[in-house]
PDB file of C-alpha atoms and ligand atoms in Angstrom:
ATOM      1  CA  UNK V   1      -3.034  44.078 -22.655  1.00 47.00           C
ATOM      2  CA  UNK V   2      -2.782  45.341 -19.104  1.00 48.00           C
ATOM      3  CA  UNK V   3      -5.870  46.738 -17.396  1.00 54.00           C
ATOM      4  CA  UNK V   4      -3.767  48.001 -14.499  1.00 80.00           C
ATOM      5  CA  UNK V   5      -1.318  50.264 -16.283  1.00 94.00           C
ATOM      6  CA  UNK V   6      -2.286  53.651 -17.676  1.00 97.00           C
ATOM      7  CA  UNK V   7      -2.069  53.872 -21.462  1.00 98.00           C
ATOM      8  CA  UNK V   8       0.748  55.926 -22.988  1.00 98.00           C
ATOM      9  CA  UNK V   9       0.826  57.620 -26.368  1.00 98.00           C
ATOM     10  CA  UNK V  10       3.600  57.137 -28.952  1.00 98.00           C
ATOM     11  CA  UNK V  11       4.529  60.783 -28.340  1.00 98.00           C
ATOM     12  CA  UNK V  12       5.326  60.021 -24.706  1.00 98.00           C
ATOM     13  CA  UNK V  13       8.289  57.811 -25.610  1.00 98.00           C
ATOM     14  CA  UNK V  14       9.209  58.928 -29.154  1.00 98.00           C
ATOM     15  CA  UNK V  15      12.848  60.013 -29.620  1.00 98.00           C
ATOM     16  CA  UNK V  16      15.258  61.361 -32.215  1.00 98.00           C
ATOM     17  CA  UNK V  17      18.981  60.604 -32.081  1.00 98.00           C
ATOM     18  CA  UNK V  18      21.797  61.956 -34.231  1.00 98.00           C
ATOM     19  CA  UNK V  19      25.417  60.958 -34.684  1.00 98.00           C
ATOM     20  CA  UNK V  20      28.225  61.479 -37.202  1.00 98.00           C
ATOM     21  CA  UNK V  21      29.787  58.378 -38.739  1.00 98.00           C
ATOM     22  CA  UNK V  22      33.560  57.787 -38.724  1.00 98.00           C
ATOM     23  CA  UNK V  23      36.094  55.748 -40.709  1.00 98.00           C
ATOM     24  CA  UNK V  24      36.261  53.227 -37.862  1.00 98.00           C
ATOM     25  CA  UNK V  25      32.689  52.165 -38.753  1.00 98.00           C
ATOM     26  CA  UNK V  26      33.426  51.530 -42.439  1.00 98.00           C
ATOM     27  CA  UNK V  27      33.348  48.182 -44.231  1.00 98.00           C
ATOM     28  CA  UNK V  28      35.847  47.050 -46.887  1.00 97.00           C
ATOM     29  CA  UNK V  29      33.957  48.987 -49.565  1.00 96.00           C
ATOM     30  CA  UNK V  30      34.412  52.214 -47.623  1.00 97.00           C
ATOM     31  CA  UNK V  31      30.752  52.664 -46.659  1.00 98.00           C
ATOM     32  CA  UNK V  32      29.351  52.298 -43.142  1.00 98.00           C
ATOM     33  CA  UNK V  33      29.020  48.645 -42.087  1.00 98.00           C
ATOM     34  CA  UNK V  34      25.393  47.482 -42.010  1.00 98.00           C
ATOM     35  CA  UNK V  35      25.875  46.155 -38.479  1.00 98.00           C
ATOM     36  CA  UNK V  36      26.718  49.666 -37.300  1.00 98.00           C
ATOM     37  CA  UNK V  37      23.399  50.895 -38.690  1.00 98.00           C
ATOM     38  CA  UNK V  38      21.537  48.040 -36.976  1.00 98.00           C
ATOM     39  CA  UNK V  39      23.297  48.818 -33.689  1.00 98.00           C
ATOM     40  CA  UNK V  40      22.284  52.459 -33.858  1.00 98.00           C
ATOM     41  CA  UNK V  41      18.681  51.528 -34.678  1.00 98.00           C
ATOM     42  CA  UNK V  42      18.611  48.924 -31.888  1.00 98.00           C
ATOM     43  CA  UNK V  43      19.964  51.431 -29.353  1.00 98.00           C
ATOM     44  CA  UNK V  44      17.376  54.009 -30.431  1.00 98.00           C
ATOM     45  CA  UNK V  45      14.553  51.486 -30.192  1.00 98.00           C
ATOM     46  CA  UNK V  46      15.796  50.362 -26.774  1.00 98.00           C
ATOM     47  CA  UNK V  47      15.511  53.891 -25.402  1.00 98.00           C
ATOM     48  CA  UNK V  48      11.916  54.103 -26.657  1.00 98.00           C
ATOM     49  CA  UNK V  49      11.058  50.694 -25.158  1.00 98.00           C
ATOM     50  CA  UNK V  50      12.499  51.748 -21.795  1.00 98.00           C
ATOM     51  CA  UNK V  51      10.558  55.026 -21.868  1.00 98.00           C
ATOM     52  CA  UNK V  52       7.243  53.435 -22.841  1.00 98.00           C
ATOM     53  CA  UNK V  53       7.505  50.542 -20.386  1.00 98.00           C
ATOM     54  CA  UNK V  54       8.986  52.558 -17.520  1.00 98.00           C
ATOM     55  CA  UNK V  55      11.917  50.189 -16.935  1.00 98.00           C
ATOM     56  CA  UNK V  56      14.352  47.747 -18.532  1.00 98.00           C
ATOM     57  CA  UNK V  57      13.492  46.152 -21.864  1.00 98.00           C
ATOM     58  CA  UNK V  58      15.511  43.794 -24.063  1.00 98.00           C
ATOM     59  CA  UNK V  59      15.613  43.173 -27.805  1.00 98.00           C
ATOM     60  CA  UNK V  60      13.623  39.997 -28.499  1.00 97.00           C
ATOM     61  CA  UNK V  61      13.612  40.127 -32.289  1.00 96.00           C
ATOM     62  CA  UNK V  62      14.555  42.235 -35.258  1.00 96.00           C
ATOM     63  CA  UNK V  63      11.455  41.807 -37.359  1.00 93.00           C
ATOM     64  CA  UNK V  64      12.706  43.624 -40.414  1.00 93.00           C
ATOM     65  CA  UNK V  65      15.630  45.824 -41.415  1.00 97.00           C
ATOM     66  CA  UNK V  66      15.556  47.437 -44.832  1.00 97.00           C
ATOM     67  CA  UNK V  67      18.772  49.035 -46.142  1.00 98.00           C
ATOM     68  CA  UNK V  68      17.603  51.390 -48.864  1.00 98.00           C
ATOM     69  CA  UNK V  69      20.815  53.314 -49.605  1.00 98.00           C
ATOM     70  CA  UNK V  70      24.429  53.186 -48.381  1.00 98.00           C
ATOM     71  CA  UNK V  71      25.477  55.249 -45.367  1.00 98.00           C
ATOM     72  CA  UNK V  72      28.769  57.086 -46.030  1.00 98.00           C
ATOM     73  CA  UNK V  73      31.673  57.978 -43.777  1.00 98.00           C
ATOM     74  CA  UNK V  74      31.027  61.513 -42.521  1.00 98.00           C
ATOM     75  CA  UNK V  75      27.247  61.332 -42.773  1.00 98.00           C
ATOM     76  CA  UNK V  76      25.047  62.759 -40.059  1.00 98.00           C
ATOM     77  CA  UNK V  77      22.743  59.836 -39.235  1.00 98.00           C
ATOM     78  CA  UNK V  78      19.420  60.651 -37.619  1.00 98.00           C
ATOM     79  CA  UNK V  79      17.030  58.072 -36.195  1.00 98.00           C
ATOM     80  CA  UNK V  80      13.329  58.655 -35.493  1.00 98.00           C
ATOM     81  CA  UNK V  81      11.870  55.970 -33.240  1.00 98.00           C
ATOM     82  CA  UNK V  82       8.474  55.280 -31.728  1.00 98.00           C
ATOM     83  CA  UNK V  83       6.249  52.534 -30.356  1.00 98.00           C
ATOM     84  CA  UNK V  84       4.008  51.146 -33.113  1.00 98.00           C
ATOM     85  CA  UNK V  85       2.283  48.430 -31.126  1.00 98.00           C
ATOM     86  CA  UNK V  86       2.168  47.197 -27.518  1.00 98.00           C
ATOM     87  CA  UNK V  87       1.064  43.763 -26.325  1.00 98.00           C
ATOM     88  CA  UNK V  88       1.161  42.236 -22.843  1.00 98.00           C
ATOM     89  CA  UNK V  89       4.913  42.507 -22.302  1.00 98.00           C
ATOM     90  CA  UNK V  90       6.225  43.091 -25.830  1.00 98.00           C
ATOM     91  CA  UNK V  91       6.335  46.198 -27.983  1.00 98.00           C
ATOM     92  CA  UNK V  92       7.123  46.848 -31.622  1.00 98.00           C
ATOM     93  CA  UNK V  93       9.381  49.860 -32.094  1.00 98.00           C
ATOM     94  CA  UNK V  94       9.763  51.351 -35.552  1.00 98.00           C
ATOM     95  CA  UNK V  95      12.957  53.224 -36.484  1.00 98.00           C
ATOM     96  CA  UNK V  96      13.383  55.470 -39.507  1.00 98.00           C
ATOM     97  CA  UNK V  97      16.988  56.279 -40.445  1.00 98.00           C
ATOM     98  CA  UNK V  98      17.986  59.346 -42.450  1.00 98.00           C
ATOM     99  CA  UNK V  99      21.361  60.750 -43.525  1.00 98.00           C
ATOM    100  CA  UNK V 100      22.917  63.937 -44.775  1.00 98.00           C
ATOM    101  CA  UNK V 101      26.616  64.732 -45.405  1.00 98.00           C
ATOM    102  CA  UNK V 102      28.167  66.442 -42.348  1.00 97.00           C
ATOM    103  CA  UNK V 103      29.582  69.348 -44.309  1.00 97.00           C
ATOM    104  CA  UNK V 104      26.720  70.338 -46.619  1.00 96.00           C
ATOM    105  CA  UNK V 105      23.338  71.403 -45.177  1.00 96.00           C
ATOM    106  CA  UNK V 106      22.032  72.073 -48.694  1.00 98.00           C
ATOM    107  CA  UNK V 107      22.217  68.367 -49.615  1.00 97.00           C
ATOM    108  CA  UNK V 108      18.941  66.459 -49.703  1.00 97.00           C
ATOM    109  CA  UNK V 109      18.190  64.378 -46.591  1.00 98.00           C
ATOM    110  CA  UNK V 110      18.045  60.690 -47.610  1.00 98.00           C
ATOM    111  CA  UNK V 111      15.869  57.959 -46.122  1.00 98.00           C
ATOM    112  CA  UNK V 112      18.460  55.157 -45.910  1.00 98.00           C
ATOM    113  CA  UNK V 113      16.653  52.525 -43.881  1.00 98.00           C
ATOM    114  CA  UNK V 114      13.772  51.413 -41.692  1.00 98.00           C
ATOM    115  CA  UNK V 115      13.766  48.818 -38.938  1.00 98.00           C
ATOM    116  CA  UNK V 116      11.144  47.146 -36.766  1.00 98.00           C
ATOM    117  CA  UNK V 117      12.249  45.698 -33.434  1.00 98.00           C
ATOM    118  CA  UNK V 118      10.345  43.643 -30.876  1.00 98.00           C
ATOM    119  CA  UNK V 119      11.359  44.564 -27.340  1.00 98.00           C
ATOM    120  CA  UNK V 120      10.187  42.758 -24.195  1.00 98.00           C
ATOM    121  CA  UNK V 121      10.000  44.561 -20.855  1.00 98.00           C
ATOM    122  CA  UNK V 122      11.676  42.597 -18.078  1.00 98.00           C
ATOM    123  CA  UNK V 123      11.671  42.681 -14.282  1.00 98.00           C
ATOM    124  CA  UNK V 124      14.672  42.406 -11.949  1.00 98.00           C
ATOM    125  CA  UNK V 125      14.710  38.622 -12.410  1.00 98.00           C
ATOM    126  CA  UNK V 126      14.743  38.932 -16.209  1.00 98.00           C
ATOM    127  CA  UNK V 127      11.138  37.716 -16.584  1.00 98.00           C
ATOM    128  CA  UNK V 128       8.693  39.427 -18.932  1.00 98.00           C
ATOM    129  CA  UNK V 129       6.587  42.112 -17.229  1.00 98.00           C
ATOM    130  CA  UNK V 130       3.494  43.990 -18.372  1.00 98.00           C
ATOM    131  CA  UNK V 131       3.769  47.174 -20.403  1.00 98.00           C
ATOM    132  CA  UNK V 132       1.278  50.048 -20.648  1.00 98.00           C
ATOM    133  CA  UNK V 133      -1.209  49.796 -23.502  1.00 98.00           C
ATOM    134  CA  UNK V 134      -0.682  52.158 -26.416  1.00 98.00           C
ATOM    135  CA  UNK V 135      -3.093  55.074 -26.832  1.00 98.00           C
ATOM    136  CA  UNK V 136      -3.106  56.102 -30.489  1.00 98.00           C
ATOM    137  CA  UNK V 137      -3.227  59.781 -31.312  1.00 97.00           C
ATOM    138  CA  UNK V 138      -3.840  60.056 -35.034  1.00 98.00           C
ATOM    139  CA  UNK V 139      -4.323  58.248 -38.351  1.00 98.00           C
ATOM    140  CA  UNK V 140      -0.554  57.763 -38.790  1.00 98.00           C
ATOM    141  CA  UNK V 141      -0.381  55.927 -35.467  1.00 98.00           C
ATOM    142  CA  UNK V 142      -3.317  53.762 -36.548  1.00 98.00           C
ATOM    143  CA  UNK V 143      -1.549  52.900 -39.819  1.00 98.00           C
ATOM    144  CA  UNK V 144       1.651  52.010 -37.951  1.00 98.00           C
ATOM    145  CA  UNK V 145      -0.264  49.758 -35.553  1.00 98.00           C
ATOM    146  CA  UNK V 146      -2.097  48.010 -38.394  1.00 98.00           C
ATOM    147  CA  UNK V 147       1.194  47.338 -40.159  1.00 98.00           C
ATOM    148  CA  UNK V 148       2.816  46.130 -36.908  1.00 98.00           C
ATOM    149  CA  UNK V 149      -0.071  43.679 -36.487  1.00 98.00           C
ATOM    150  CA  UNK V 150       0.548  42.374 -40.014  1.00 97.00           C
ATOM    151  CA  UNK V 151       4.240  41.832 -39.215  1.00 97.00           C
ATOM    152  CA  UNK V 152       3.318  40.101 -35.947  1.00 97.00           C
ATOM    153  CA  UNK V 153       0.760  37.844 -37.655  1.00 97.00           C
ATOM    154  CA  UNK V 154       3.334  36.843 -40.287  1.00 96.00           C
ATOM    155  CA  UNK V 155       5.993  36.212 -37.631  1.00 95.00           C
ATOM    156  CA  UNK V 156       3.663  33.992 -35.591  1.00 94.00           C
ATOM    157  CA  UNK V 157       2.390  32.149 -38.676  1.00 97.00           C
ATOM    158  CA  UNK V 158       5.941  31.490 -39.899  1.00 96.00           C
ATOM    159  CA  UNK V 159       6.964  30.194 -36.471  1.00 94.00           C
ATOM    160  CA  UNK V 160       3.899  27.912 -36.305  1.00 97.00           C
ATOM    161  CA  UNK V 161       4.636  26.577 -39.798  1.00 97.00           C
ATOM    162  CA  UNK V 162       8.302  25.901 -38.976  1.00 97.00           C
ATOM    163  CA  UNK V 163       7.370  24.231 -35.649  1.00 97.00           C
ATOM    164  CA  UNK V 164       4.830  22.028 -37.477  1.00 97.00           C
ATOM    165  CA  UNK V 165       7.407  21.089 -40.131  1.00 96.00           C
ATOM    166  CA  UNK V 166       9.959  20.165 -37.461  1.00 97.00           C
ATOM    167  CA  UNK V 167       7.438  18.041 -35.598  1.00 96.00           C
ATOM    168  CA  UNK V 168       6.874  16.052 -38.837  1.00 92.00           C
ATOM    169  CA  UNK V 169      10.638  15.384 -39.256  1.00 80.00           C
TER     170      UNK V 169
HETATM  171  C1  LIG R 201      12.808  38.273 -24.551  1.00 75.93           C
HETATM  172  C2  LIG R 201      12.657  37.308 -23.380  1.00 75.93           C
HETATM  173  C3  LIG R 201      12.654  38.107 -22.053  1.00 75.93           C
HETATM  174  C4  LIG R 201      11.292  36.598 -23.548  1.00 75.93           C
HETATM  175  O1  LIG R 201      11.217  35.643 -22.543  1.00 75.93           O
HETATM  176  P1  LIG R 201      10.092  34.500 -22.613  1.00 75.93           P
HETATM  177  O2  LIG R 201      10.286  33.597 -21.468  1.00 75.93           O
HETATM  178  O3  LIG R 201      10.061  33.938 -24.012  1.00 75.93           O
HETATM  179  O4  LIG R 201       8.809  35.322 -22.336  1.00 75.93           O
HETATM  180  P2  LIG R 201       7.325  34.939 -22.710  1.00 75.93           P
HETATM  181  O5  LIG R 201       7.209  33.611 -23.349  1.00 75.93           O
HETATM  182  O6  LIG R 201       6.530  35.233 -21.460  1.00 75.93           O
HETATM  183  O7  LIG R 201       6.983  36.025 -23.813  1.00 75.93           O
HETATM  184  C5  LIG R 201       6.971  37.383 -23.448  1.00 75.93           C
HETATM  185  C6  LIG R 201       6.647  38.216 -24.654  1.00 75.93           C
HETATM  186  O8  LIG R 201       7.769  38.192 -25.526  1.00 75.93           O
HETATM  187  C7  LIG R 201       7.328  37.891 -26.820  1.00 75.93           C
HETATM  188  N1  LIG R 201       8.416  37.189 -27.472  1.00 75.93           N
HETATM  189  C8  LIG R 201       9.201  36.225 -26.952  1.00 75.93           C
HETATM  190  N2  LIG R 201      10.085  35.809 -27.862  1.00 75.93           N
HETATM  191  C9  LIG R 201       9.871  36.522 -28.978  1.00 75.93           C
HETATM  192  C10 LIG R 201      10.454  36.566 -30.276  1.00 75.93           C
HETATM  193  N3  LIG R 201      11.454  35.767 -30.614  1.00 75.93           N
HETATM  194  N4  LIG R 201       9.964  37.422 -31.167  1.00 75.93           N
HETATM  195  C11 LIG R 201       8.960  38.247 -30.854  1.00 75.93           C
HETATM  196  N5  LIG R 201       8.347  38.273 -29.639  1.00 75.93           N
HETATM  197  C12 LIG R 201       8.802  37.409 -28.727  1.00 75.93           C
HETATM  198  C13 LIG R 201       6.086  37.050 -26.648  1.00 75.93           C
HETATM  199  O9  LIG R 201       5.251  37.096 -27.793  1.00 75.93           O
HETATM  200  C14 LIG R 201       5.450  37.735 -25.467  1.00 75.93           C
HETATM  201  O10 LIG R 201       4.742  38.915 -25.906  1.00 75.93           O
HETATM  202  P3  LIG R 201       3.432  39.442 -25.144  1.00 75.93           P
HETATM  203  O11 LIG R 201       3.683  39.339 -23.667  1.00 75.93           O
HETATM  204  O12 LIG R 201       3.300  40.867 -25.568  1.00 75.93           O
HETATM  205  O13 LIG R 201       2.298  38.587 -25.602  1.00 75.93           O
HETATM  206  C15 LIG R 201      13.795  36.239 -23.360  1.00 75.93           C
HETATM  207  O14 LIG R 201      13.690  35.419 -24.495  1.00 75.93           O
HETATM  208  C16 LIG R 201      15.161  36.885 -23.300  1.00 75.93           C
HETATM  209  O15 LIG R 201      15.599  37.315 -22.238  1.00 75.93           O
HETATM  210  N6  LIG R 201      15.856  36.927 -24.446  1.00 75.93           N
HETATM  211  C17 LIG R 201      17.178  37.553 -24.502  1.00 75.93           C
HETATM  212  C18 LIG R 201      17.015  39.040 -24.740  1.00 75.93           C
HETATM  213  C19 LIG R 201      18.344  39.723 -24.917  1.00 75.93           C
HETATM  214  O16 LIG R 201      19.275  39.459 -24.181  1.00 75.93           O
HETATM  215  N7  LIG R 201      18.424  40.603 -25.913  1.00 75.93           N
HETATM  216  C20 LIG R 201      19.635  41.247 -26.244  1.00 75.93           C
HETATM  217  C21 LIG R 201      20.307  40.436 -27.297  1.00 75.93           C
HETATM  218  S1  LIG R 201      22.043  40.583 -27.236  1.00 75.93           S
END
């Protein structure tokens, strides 16, 4: 982590986005294409990464994307995104995705998916640059960081295992 940059809280960069889905985003079954949901989550996470790091940041990895329920044409889709973890130049951004039909405010809001992206802050030459450390504000933030560390540990362990297997080939 950087000693030179002032720490920022998750609240500093947290955002909510909302959009209404259209027929143009539907798959052959008539629901919203999963890729459209990923794109929305990625865009949301990118805004958070830019805000936390104070400059450009790129998607390095999609650590996990859970599709819990279908998204329908005409749904209001809301994303809630925040930094869960910050390293030297990388950040994990968590995105929660909820829906509700556009024409019925009495309908229950559904949690339709969650995604965890790794973004890397870059400089003008496209090289990784340092990001501010994360200053946690409450027990929820601590839980999110713990879980992000578990995902990171699994990702690194899997990569090490695959690299070792390839080197034996
Ligand atoms: C992301 C990118 C800048 C990393 O460059 P790099 O030379 O591998 O950088 P480094 O080796 O110095 O690693 C920088 C950080 O990225 C992290 N990182 C790199 N590749 C990663 C991956 N696949 N998954 C998760 N983290 C990754 C490293 O762990 C490191 O984190 P840390 O600084 O917090 O410890 C580079 O791979 C890139 O530009 N990728 C394309 C990004 C892009 O275009 N995204 C949009 C897709 S269309």
